[in-house]
PDB file of C-alpha atoms in Angstrom:
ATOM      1  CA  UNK T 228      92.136 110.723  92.370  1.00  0.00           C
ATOM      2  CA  UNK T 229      90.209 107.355  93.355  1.00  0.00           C
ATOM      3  CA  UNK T 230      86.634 108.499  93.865  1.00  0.00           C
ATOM      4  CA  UNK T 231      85.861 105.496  95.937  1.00  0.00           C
ATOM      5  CA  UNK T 232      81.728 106.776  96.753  1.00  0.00           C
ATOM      6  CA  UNK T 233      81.326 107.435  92.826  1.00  0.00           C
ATOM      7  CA  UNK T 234      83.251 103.764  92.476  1.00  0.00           C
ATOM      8  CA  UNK T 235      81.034 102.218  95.158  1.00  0.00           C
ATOM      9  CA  UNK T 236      77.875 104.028  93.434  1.00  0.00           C
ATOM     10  CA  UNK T 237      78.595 102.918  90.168  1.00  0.00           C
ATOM     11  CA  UNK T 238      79.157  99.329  90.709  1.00  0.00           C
ATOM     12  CA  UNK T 239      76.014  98.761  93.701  1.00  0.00           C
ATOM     13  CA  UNK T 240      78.679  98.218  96.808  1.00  0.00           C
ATOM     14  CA  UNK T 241      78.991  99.264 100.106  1.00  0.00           C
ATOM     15  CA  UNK T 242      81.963 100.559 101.287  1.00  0.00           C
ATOM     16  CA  UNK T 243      83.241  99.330 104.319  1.00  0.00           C
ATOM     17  CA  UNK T 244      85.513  99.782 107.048  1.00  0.00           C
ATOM     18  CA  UNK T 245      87.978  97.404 105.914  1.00  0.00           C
ATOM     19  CA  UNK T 246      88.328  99.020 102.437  1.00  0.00           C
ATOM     20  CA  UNK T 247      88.713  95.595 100.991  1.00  0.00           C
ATOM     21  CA  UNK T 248      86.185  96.676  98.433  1.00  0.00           C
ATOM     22  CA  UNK T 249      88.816  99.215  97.553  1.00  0.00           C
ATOM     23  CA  UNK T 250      92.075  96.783  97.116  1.00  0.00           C
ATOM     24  CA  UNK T 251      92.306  96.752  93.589  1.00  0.00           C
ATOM     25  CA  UNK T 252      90.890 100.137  92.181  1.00  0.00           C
ATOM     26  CA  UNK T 253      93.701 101.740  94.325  1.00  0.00           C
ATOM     27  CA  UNK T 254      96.211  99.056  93.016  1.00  0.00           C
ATOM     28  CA  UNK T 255      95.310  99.642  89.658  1.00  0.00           C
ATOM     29  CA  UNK T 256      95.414 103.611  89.849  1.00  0.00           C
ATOM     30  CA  UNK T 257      98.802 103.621  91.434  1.00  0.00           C
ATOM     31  CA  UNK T 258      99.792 101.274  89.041  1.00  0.00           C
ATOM     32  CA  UNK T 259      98.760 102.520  86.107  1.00  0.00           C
ATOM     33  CA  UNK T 260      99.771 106.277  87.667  1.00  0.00           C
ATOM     34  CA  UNK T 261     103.252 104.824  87.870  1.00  0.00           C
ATOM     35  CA  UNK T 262     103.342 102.893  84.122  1.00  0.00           C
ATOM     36  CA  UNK T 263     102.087 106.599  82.639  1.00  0.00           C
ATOM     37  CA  UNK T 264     105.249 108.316  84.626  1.00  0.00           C
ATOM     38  CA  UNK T 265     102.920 110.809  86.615  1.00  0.00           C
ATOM     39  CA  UNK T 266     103.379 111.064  90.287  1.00  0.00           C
ATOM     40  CA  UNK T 267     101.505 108.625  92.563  1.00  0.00           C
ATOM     41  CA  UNK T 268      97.639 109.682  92.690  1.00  0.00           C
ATOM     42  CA  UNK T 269      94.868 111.340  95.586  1.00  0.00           C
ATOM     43  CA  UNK T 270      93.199 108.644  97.879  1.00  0.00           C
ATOM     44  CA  UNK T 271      90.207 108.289  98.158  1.00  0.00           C
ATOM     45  CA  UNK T 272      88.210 110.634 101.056  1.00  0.00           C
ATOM     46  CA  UNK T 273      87.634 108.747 104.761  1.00  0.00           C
ATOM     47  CA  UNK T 274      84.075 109.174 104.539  1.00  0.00           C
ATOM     48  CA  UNK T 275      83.320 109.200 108.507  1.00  0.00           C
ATOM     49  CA  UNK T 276      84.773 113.032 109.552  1.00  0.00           C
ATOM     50  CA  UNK T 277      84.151 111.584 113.203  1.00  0.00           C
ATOM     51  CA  UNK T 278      86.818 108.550 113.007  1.00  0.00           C
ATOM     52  CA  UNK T 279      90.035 109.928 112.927  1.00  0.00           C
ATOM     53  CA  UNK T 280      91.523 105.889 113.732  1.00  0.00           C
ATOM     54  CA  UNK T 281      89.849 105.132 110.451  1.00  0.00           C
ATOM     55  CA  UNK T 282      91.218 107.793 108.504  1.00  0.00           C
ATOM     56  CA  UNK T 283      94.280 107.133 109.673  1.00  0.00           C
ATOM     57  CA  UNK T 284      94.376 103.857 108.869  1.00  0.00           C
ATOM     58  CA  UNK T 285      92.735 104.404 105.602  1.00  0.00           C
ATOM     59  CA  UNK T 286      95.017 106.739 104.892  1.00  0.00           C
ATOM     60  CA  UNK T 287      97.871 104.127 105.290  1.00  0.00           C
ATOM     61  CA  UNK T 288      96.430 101.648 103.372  1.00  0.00           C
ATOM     62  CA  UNK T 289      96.508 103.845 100.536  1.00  0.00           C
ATOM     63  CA  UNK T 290     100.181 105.216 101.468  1.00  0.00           C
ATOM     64  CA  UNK T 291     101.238 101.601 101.007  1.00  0.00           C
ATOM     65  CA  UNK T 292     100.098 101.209  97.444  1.00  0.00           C
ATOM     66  CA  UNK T 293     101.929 104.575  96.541  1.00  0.00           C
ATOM     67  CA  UNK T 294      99.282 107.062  97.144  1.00  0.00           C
ATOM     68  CA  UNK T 295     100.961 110.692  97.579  1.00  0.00           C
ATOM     69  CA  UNK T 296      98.063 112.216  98.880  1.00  0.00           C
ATOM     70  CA  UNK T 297      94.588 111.651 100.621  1.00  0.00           C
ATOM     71  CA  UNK T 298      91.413 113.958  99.905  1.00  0.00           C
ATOM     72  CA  UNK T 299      89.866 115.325 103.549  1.00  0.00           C
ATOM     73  CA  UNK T 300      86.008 116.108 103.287  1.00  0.00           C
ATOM     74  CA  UNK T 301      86.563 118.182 106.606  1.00  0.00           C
ATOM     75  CA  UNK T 302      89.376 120.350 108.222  1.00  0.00           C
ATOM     76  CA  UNK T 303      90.244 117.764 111.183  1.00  0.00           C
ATOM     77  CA  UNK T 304      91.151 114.979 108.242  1.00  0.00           C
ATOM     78  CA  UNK T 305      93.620 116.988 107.239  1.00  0.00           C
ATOM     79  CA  UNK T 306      96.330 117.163 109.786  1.00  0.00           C
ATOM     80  CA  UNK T 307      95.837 113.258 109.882  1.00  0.00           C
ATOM     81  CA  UNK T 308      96.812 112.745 106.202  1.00  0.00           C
ATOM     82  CA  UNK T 309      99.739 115.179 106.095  1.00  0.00           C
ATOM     83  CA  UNK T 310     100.811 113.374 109.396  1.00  0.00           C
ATOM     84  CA  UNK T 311     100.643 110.110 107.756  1.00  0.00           C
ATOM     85  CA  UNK T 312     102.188 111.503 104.685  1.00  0.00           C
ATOM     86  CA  UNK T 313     104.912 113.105 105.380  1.00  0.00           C
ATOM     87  CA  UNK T 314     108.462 111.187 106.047  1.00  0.00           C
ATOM     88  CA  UNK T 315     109.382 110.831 109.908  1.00  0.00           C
ATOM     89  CA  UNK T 316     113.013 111.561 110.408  1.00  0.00           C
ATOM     90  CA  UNK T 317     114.320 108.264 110.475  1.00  0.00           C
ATOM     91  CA  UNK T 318     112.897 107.554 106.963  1.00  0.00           C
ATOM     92  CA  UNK T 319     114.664 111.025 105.915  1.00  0.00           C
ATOM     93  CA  UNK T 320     118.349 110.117 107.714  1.00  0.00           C
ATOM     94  CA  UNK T 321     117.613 107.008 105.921  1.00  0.00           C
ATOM     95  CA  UNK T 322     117.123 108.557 102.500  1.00  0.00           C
ATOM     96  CA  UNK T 323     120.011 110.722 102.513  1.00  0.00           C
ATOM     97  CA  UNK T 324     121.989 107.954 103.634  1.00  0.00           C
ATOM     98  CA  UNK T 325     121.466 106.240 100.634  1.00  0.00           C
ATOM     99  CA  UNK T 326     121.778 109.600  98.273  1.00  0.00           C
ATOM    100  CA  UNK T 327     125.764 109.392  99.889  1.00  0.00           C
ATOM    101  CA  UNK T 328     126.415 106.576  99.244  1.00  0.00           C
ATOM    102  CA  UNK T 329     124.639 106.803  95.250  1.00  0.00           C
ATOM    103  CA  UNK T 330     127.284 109.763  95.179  1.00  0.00           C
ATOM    104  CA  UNK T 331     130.402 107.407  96.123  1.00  0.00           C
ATOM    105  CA  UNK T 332     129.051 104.881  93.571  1.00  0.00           C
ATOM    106  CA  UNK T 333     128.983 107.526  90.642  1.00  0.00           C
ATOM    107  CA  UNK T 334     132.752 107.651  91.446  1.00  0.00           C
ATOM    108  CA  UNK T 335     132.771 103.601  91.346  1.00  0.00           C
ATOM    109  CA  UNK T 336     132.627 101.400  88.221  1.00  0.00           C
ATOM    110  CA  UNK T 337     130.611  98.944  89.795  1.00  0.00           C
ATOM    111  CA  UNK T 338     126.781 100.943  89.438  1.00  0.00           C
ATOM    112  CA  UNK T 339     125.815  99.410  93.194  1.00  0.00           C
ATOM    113  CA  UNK T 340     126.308 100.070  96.800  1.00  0.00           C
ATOM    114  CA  UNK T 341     125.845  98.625 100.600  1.00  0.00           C
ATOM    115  CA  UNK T 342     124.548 100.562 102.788  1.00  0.00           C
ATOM    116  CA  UNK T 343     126.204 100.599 106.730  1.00  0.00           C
ATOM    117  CA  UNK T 344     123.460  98.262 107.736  1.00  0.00           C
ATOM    118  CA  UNK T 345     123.934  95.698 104.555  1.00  0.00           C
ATOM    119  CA  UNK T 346     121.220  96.909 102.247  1.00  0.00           C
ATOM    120  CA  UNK T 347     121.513  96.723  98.420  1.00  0.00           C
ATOM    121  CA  UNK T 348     121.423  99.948  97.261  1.00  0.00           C
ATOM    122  CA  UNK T 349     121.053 100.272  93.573  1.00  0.00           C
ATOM    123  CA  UNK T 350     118.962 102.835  91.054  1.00  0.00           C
ATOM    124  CA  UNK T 351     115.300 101.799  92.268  1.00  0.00           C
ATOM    125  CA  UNK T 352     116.627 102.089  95.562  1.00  0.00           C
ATOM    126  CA  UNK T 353     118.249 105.876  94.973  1.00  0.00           C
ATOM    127  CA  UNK T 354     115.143 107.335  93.614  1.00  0.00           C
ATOM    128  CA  UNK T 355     113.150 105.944  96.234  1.00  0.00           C
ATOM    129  CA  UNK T 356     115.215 107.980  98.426  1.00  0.00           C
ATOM    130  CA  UNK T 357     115.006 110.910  95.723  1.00  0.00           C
ATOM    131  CA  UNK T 358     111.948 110.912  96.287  1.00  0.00           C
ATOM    132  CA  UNK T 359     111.050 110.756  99.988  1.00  0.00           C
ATOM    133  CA  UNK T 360     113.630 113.615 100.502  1.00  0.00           C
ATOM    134  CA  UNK T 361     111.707 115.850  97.837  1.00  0.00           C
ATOM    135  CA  UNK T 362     108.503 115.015  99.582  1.00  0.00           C
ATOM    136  CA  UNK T 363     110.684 115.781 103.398  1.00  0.00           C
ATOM    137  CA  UNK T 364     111.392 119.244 100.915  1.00  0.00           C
ATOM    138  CA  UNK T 365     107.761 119.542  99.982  1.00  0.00           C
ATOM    139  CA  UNK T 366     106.075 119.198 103.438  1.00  0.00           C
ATOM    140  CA  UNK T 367     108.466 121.399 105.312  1.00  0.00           C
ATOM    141  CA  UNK T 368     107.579 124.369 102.439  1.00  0.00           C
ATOM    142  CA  UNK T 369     104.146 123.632 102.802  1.00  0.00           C
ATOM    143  CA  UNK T 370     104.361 124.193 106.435  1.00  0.00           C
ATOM    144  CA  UNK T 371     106.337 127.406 106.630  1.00  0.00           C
ATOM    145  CA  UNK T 372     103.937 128.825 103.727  1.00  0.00           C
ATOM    146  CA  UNK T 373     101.327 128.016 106.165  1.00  0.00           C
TER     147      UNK T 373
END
C-alpha cells in the first residue's frame, strides 16, 4: 500500500490536489508490484473525508496505474472506491467477449484472434480480461456477503 502522508512526511512535501507529487511513487509500486508477480497494490487514502469529487478522482488516477484497491479513512470513501473499482458491465461483456474468442483460438494454430469490432486479441489481451472478470466475480461476492 502507497502511504502517500508517511511519503509526503518523509521527503518535506505537500500533498496536493493534483497528486502530481504522487506520479511516480504509485508508478513505481504498481510497477514493481507487477515485476514481483503479486496483484496490483492499495492506493493511497483521499485525505479530505469531505471531497468525495476528489476521492473519486484520486481514486482513478490510481486505477489507471493498476491500483486494485484504494484505502478509505472514513465510511463515505468507501462506496466511492468500490464504485470506481469495480468493472461496469460494458467492460465485463467486453471481457468475456474476448475469453470466447481466446477459447476458439485454443482450437486454432494461429495463437491470435480479432475481436467483432477489429481488436487484436492475443495473451496480454486474454488475461486482461481474466482478470477484470475475476474482479466482476470478486465484487459481486463481496456484495452478497455484505
Amino acid at each position: 500500500m502507497l502511504g502517500s502522508a508517511d511519503l509526503a512526511a518523509d521527503l518535506g512535501l505537500e500533498l496536493t490536489l493534483a497528486e502530481t507529487e504522487l506520479a511516480y511513487p504509485r508508478a513505481r509500486l504498481a510497477m514493481a508490484s507487477a515485476a514481483a508477480g503479486i496483484e496490483a497494490p492499495i492506493d493511497a487514502v483521499h485525505l479530505d473525508v469531505r471531497d468525495p469529487e476528489g476521492m473519486r478522482v484520486s481514486t482513478r488516477r490510481g486505477s489507471a496505474l493498476g491500483f486494485s484497491a484504494k484505502a478509505c479513512i472514513h465510511p463515505d470513501q468507501v462506496g466511492i472506491a468500490n464504485d470506481e473499482h469495480t468493472p461496469n458491465i460494458a467492460t465485463v461483456d467486453r471481457a468475456r467477449e474476448v475469453v470466447e474468442i481466446a477459447r476458439a483460438m485454443a482450437e486454432s494454430v494461429s495463437g491470435v484472434g480479432i475481436a467483432p469490432d477489429g481488436a487484436f486479441v492475443d495473451r496480454p489481451v486474454i488475461m486482461r480480461a481474466q482478470q477484470i472478470l475475476a474482479r466482476a466475480r470478486r465484487m459481486e461476492e463481496a456484495e452478497r456477503n455484505g
